[in-house]
PDB file of C-alpha atoms in Angstrom:
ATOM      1  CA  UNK A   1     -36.529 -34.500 -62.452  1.00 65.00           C
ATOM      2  CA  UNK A   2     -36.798 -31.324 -60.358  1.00 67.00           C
ATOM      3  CA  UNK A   3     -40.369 -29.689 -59.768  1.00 87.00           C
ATOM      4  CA  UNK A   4     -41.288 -26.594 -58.546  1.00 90.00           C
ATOM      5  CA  UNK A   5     -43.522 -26.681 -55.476  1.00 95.00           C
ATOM      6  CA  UNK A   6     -45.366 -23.372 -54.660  1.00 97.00           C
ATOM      7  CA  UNK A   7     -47.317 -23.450 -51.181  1.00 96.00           C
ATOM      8  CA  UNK A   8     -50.900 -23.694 -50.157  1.00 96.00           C
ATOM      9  CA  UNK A   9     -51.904 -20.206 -48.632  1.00 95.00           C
ATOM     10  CA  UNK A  10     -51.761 -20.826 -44.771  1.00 93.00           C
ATOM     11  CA  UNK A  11     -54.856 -17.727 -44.546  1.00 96.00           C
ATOM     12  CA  UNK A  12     -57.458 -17.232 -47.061  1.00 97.00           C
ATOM     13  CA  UNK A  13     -57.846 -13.832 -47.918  1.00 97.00           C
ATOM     14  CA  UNK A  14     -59.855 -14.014 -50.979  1.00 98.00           C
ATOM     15  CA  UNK A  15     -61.341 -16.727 -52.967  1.00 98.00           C
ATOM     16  CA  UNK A  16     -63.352 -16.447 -56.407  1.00 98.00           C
ATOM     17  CA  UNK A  17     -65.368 -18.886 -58.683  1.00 98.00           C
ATOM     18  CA  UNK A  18     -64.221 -18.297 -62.315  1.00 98.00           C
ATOM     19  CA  UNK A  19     -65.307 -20.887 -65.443  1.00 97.00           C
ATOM     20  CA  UNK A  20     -62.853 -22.381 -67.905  1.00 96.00           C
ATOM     21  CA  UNK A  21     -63.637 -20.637 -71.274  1.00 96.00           C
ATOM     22  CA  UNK A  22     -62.912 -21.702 -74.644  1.00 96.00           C
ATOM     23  CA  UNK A  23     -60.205 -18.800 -75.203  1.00 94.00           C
ATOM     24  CA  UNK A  24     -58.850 -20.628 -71.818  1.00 91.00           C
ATOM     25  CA  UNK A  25     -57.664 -23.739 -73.763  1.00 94.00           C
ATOM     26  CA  UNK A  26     -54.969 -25.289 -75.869  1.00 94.00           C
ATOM     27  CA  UNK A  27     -54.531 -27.967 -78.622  1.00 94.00           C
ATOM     28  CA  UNK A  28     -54.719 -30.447 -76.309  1.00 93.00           C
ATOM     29  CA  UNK A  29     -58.120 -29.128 -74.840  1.00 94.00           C
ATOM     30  CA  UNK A  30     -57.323 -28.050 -71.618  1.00 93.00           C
ATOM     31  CA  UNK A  31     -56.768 -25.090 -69.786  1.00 93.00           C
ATOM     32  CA  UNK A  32     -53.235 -23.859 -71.315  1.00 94.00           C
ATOM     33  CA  UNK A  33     -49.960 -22.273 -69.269  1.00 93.00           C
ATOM     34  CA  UNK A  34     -50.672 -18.816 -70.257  1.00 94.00           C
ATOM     35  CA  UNK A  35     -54.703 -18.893 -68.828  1.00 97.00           C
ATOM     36  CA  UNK A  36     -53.480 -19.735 -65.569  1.00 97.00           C
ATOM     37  CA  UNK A  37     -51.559 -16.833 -65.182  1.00 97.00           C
ATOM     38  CA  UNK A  38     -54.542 -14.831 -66.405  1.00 97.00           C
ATOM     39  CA  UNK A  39     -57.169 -16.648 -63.956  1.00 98.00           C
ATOM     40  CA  UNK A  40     -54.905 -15.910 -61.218  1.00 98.00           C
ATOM     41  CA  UNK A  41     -55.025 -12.111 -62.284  1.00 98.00           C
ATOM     42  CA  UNK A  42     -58.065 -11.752 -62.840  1.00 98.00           C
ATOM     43  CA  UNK A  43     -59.027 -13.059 -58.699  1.00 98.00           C
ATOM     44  CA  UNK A  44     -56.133 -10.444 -57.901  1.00 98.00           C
ATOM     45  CA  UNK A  45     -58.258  -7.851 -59.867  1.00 98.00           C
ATOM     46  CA  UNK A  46     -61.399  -9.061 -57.847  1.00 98.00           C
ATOM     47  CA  UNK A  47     -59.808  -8.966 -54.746  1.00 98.00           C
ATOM     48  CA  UNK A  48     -58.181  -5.562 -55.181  1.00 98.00           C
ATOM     49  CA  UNK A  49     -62.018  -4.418 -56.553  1.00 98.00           C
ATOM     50  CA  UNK A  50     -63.313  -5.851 -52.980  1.00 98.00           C
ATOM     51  CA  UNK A  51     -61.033  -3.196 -51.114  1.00 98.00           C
ATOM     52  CA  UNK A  52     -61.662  -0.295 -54.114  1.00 98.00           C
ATOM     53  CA  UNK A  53     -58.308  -0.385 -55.464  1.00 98.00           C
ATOM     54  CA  UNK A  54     -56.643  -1.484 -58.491  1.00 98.00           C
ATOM     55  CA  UNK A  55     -53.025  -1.989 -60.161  1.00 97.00           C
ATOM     56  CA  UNK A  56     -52.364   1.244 -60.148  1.00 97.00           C
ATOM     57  CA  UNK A  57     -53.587   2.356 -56.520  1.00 97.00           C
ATOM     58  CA  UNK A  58     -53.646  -0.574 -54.281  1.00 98.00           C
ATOM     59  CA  UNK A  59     -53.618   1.637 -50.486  1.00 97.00           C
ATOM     60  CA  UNK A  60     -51.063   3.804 -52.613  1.00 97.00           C
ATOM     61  CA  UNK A  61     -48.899   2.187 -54.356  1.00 98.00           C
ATOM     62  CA  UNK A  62     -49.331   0.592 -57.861  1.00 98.00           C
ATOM     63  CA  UNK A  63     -48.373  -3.244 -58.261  1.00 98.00           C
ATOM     64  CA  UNK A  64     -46.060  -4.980 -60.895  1.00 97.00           C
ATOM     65  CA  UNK A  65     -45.817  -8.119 -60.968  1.00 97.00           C
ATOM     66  CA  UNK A  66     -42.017  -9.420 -60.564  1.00 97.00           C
ATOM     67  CA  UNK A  67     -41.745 -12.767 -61.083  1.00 97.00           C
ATOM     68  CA  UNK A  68     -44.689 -16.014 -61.170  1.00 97.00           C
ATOM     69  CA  UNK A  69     -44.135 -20.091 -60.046  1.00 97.00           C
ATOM     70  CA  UNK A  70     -46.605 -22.593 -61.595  1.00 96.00           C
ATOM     71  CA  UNK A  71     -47.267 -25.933 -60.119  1.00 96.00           C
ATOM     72  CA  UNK A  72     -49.753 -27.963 -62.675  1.00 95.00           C
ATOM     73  CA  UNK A  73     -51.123 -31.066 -60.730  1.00 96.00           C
ATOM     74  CA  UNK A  74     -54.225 -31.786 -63.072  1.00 96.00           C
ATOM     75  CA  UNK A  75     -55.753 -31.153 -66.359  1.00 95.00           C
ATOM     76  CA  UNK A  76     -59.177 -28.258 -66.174  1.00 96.00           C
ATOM     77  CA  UNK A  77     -61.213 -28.638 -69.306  1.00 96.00           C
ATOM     78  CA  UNK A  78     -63.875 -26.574 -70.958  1.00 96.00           C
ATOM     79  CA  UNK A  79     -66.730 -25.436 -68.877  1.00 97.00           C
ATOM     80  CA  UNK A  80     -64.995 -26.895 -65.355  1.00 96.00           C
ATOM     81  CA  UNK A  81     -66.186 -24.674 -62.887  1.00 98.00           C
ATOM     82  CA  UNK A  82     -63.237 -23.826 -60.636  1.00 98.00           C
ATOM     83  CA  UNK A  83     -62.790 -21.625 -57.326  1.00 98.00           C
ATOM     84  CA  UNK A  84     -58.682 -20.019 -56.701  1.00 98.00           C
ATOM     85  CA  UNK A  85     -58.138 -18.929 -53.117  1.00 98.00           C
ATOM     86  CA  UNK A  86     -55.356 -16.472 -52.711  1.00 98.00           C
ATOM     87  CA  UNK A  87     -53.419 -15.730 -49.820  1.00 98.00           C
ATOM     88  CA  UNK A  88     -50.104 -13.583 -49.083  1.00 98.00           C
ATOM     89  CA  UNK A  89     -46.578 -14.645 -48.166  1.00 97.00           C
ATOM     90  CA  UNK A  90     -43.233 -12.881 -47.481  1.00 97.00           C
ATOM     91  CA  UNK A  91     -44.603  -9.126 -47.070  1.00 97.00           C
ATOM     92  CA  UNK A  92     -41.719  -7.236 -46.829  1.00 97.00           C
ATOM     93  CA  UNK A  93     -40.785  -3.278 -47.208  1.00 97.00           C
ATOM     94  CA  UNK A  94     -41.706  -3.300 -51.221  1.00 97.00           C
ATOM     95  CA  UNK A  95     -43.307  -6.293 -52.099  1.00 98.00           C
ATOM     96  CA  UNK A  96     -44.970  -9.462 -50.944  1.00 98.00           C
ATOM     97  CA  UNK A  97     -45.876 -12.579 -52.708  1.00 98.00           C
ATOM     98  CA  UNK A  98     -49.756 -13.692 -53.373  1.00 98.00           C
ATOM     99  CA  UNK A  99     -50.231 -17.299 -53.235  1.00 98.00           C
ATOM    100  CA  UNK A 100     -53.058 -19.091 -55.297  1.00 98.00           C
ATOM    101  CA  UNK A 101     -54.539 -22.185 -55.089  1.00 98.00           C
ATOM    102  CA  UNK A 102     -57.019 -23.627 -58.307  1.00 98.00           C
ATOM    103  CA  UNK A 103     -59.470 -26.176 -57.281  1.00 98.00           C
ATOM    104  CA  UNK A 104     -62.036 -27.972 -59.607  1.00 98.00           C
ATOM    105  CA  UNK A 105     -65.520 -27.545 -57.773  1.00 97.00           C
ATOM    106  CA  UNK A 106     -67.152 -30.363 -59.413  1.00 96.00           C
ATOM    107  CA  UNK A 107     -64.636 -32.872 -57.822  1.00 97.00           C
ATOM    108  CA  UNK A 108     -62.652 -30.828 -55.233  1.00 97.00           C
ATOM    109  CA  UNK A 109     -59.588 -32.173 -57.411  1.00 98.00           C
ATOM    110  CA  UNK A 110     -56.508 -29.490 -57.283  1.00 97.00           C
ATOM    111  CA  UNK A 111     -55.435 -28.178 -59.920  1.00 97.00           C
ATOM    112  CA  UNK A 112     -52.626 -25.899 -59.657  1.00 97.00           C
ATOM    113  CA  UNK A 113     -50.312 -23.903 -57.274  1.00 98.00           C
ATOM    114  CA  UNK A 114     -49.468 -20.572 -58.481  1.00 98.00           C
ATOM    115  CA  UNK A 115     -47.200 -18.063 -56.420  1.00 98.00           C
ATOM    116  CA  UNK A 116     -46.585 -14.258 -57.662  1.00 98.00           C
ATOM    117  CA  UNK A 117     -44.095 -12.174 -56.694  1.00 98.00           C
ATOM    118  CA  UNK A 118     -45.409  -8.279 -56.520  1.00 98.00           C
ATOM    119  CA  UNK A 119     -43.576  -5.358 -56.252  1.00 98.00           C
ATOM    120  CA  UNK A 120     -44.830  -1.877 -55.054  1.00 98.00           C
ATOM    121  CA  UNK A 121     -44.579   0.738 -58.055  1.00 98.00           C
ATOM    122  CA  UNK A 122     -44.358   4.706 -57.898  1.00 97.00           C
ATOM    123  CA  UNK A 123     -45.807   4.923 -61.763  1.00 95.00           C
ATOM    124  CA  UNK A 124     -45.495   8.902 -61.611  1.00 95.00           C
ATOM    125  CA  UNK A 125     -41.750   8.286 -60.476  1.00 96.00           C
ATOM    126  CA  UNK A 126     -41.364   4.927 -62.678  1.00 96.00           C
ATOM    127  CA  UNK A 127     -39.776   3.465 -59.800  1.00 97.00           C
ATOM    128  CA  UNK A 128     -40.186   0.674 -56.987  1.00 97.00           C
ATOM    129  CA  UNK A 129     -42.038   2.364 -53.918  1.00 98.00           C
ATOM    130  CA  UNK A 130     -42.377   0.649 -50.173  1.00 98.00           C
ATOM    131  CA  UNK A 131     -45.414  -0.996 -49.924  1.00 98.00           C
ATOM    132  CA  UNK A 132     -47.794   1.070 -47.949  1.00 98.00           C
ATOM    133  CA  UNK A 133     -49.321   0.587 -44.452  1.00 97.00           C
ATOM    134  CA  UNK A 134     -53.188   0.102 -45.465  1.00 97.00           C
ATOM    135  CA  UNK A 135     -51.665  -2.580 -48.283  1.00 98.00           C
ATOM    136  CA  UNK A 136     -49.567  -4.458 -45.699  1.00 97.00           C
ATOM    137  CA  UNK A 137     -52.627  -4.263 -43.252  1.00 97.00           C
ATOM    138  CA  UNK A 138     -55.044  -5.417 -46.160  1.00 97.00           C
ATOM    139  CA  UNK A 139     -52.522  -9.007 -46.911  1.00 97.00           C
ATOM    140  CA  UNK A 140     -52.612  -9.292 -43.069  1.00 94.00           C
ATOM    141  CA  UNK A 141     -56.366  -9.681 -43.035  1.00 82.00           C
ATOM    142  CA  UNK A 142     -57.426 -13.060 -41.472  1.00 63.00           C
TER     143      UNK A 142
END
């Protein structure tokens, strides 16, 4: 059966501690498909905080993201404390992709591989922009 494999980040650039909430899980108790997207947006938020930006001005360009890879390798449950590192890959002239890695703290167990795909976004012009220098500079910080 074919599986998806996203990367490990080969450079940290930022890494978070976030707790699995109840609104975090499904019927079966554990931390659902659509909360892993969000837990991996909400460390991009943090990270984009850390450097005074947002969505919407990140160096000066907002950010939309294109397209997301999940790779689930083990169940998180209610009140797991976990830590997601994110790192960048394939920056080119209008985009780049953020890589994220979920870990467990209790147990150092991994949990999942996420990779999104980010565009650069003129929202006054509704259109894709080139991604700007201080951006590329910022997901070339070691």
């Amino acid at each position: 059966m074919p599986r998806i494999t996203v990367p490990l980040p080969e450079t940290i650039l930022f890494s978070t501690d976030l707790t699995v909430q109840v609104g975090d899980l499904n019927y079966g108790n554990h931390l659902s498909n659509d909360a892993v997207l969000r837990l991996c947006h909400e460390a991009r938020m943090r990270w984009l905080h850390t450097l005074g930006w947002s969505e919407l001005n990140a160096g000066g360009a907002g950010l939309i993201m294109a397209d997301a890879a999940v790779q689930y390798l083990a169940q998180a449950h209610y009140a797991d404390a976990l830590r997601i590192d994110m790192g960048a890959a394939d920056i080119g002239r209008g985009g780049f992709a953020l890589l994220y890695h979920i870990v467990r703290r209790q147990d150092g167990k991994s949990l999942a591989r996420v990779q999104t795909g980010m565009v650069c976004f003129d929202y006054a012009a509704q259109k894709v922009c080139r991604l700007p220098q201080a951006l590329q500079t910022a997901l070339q910080a070691v």
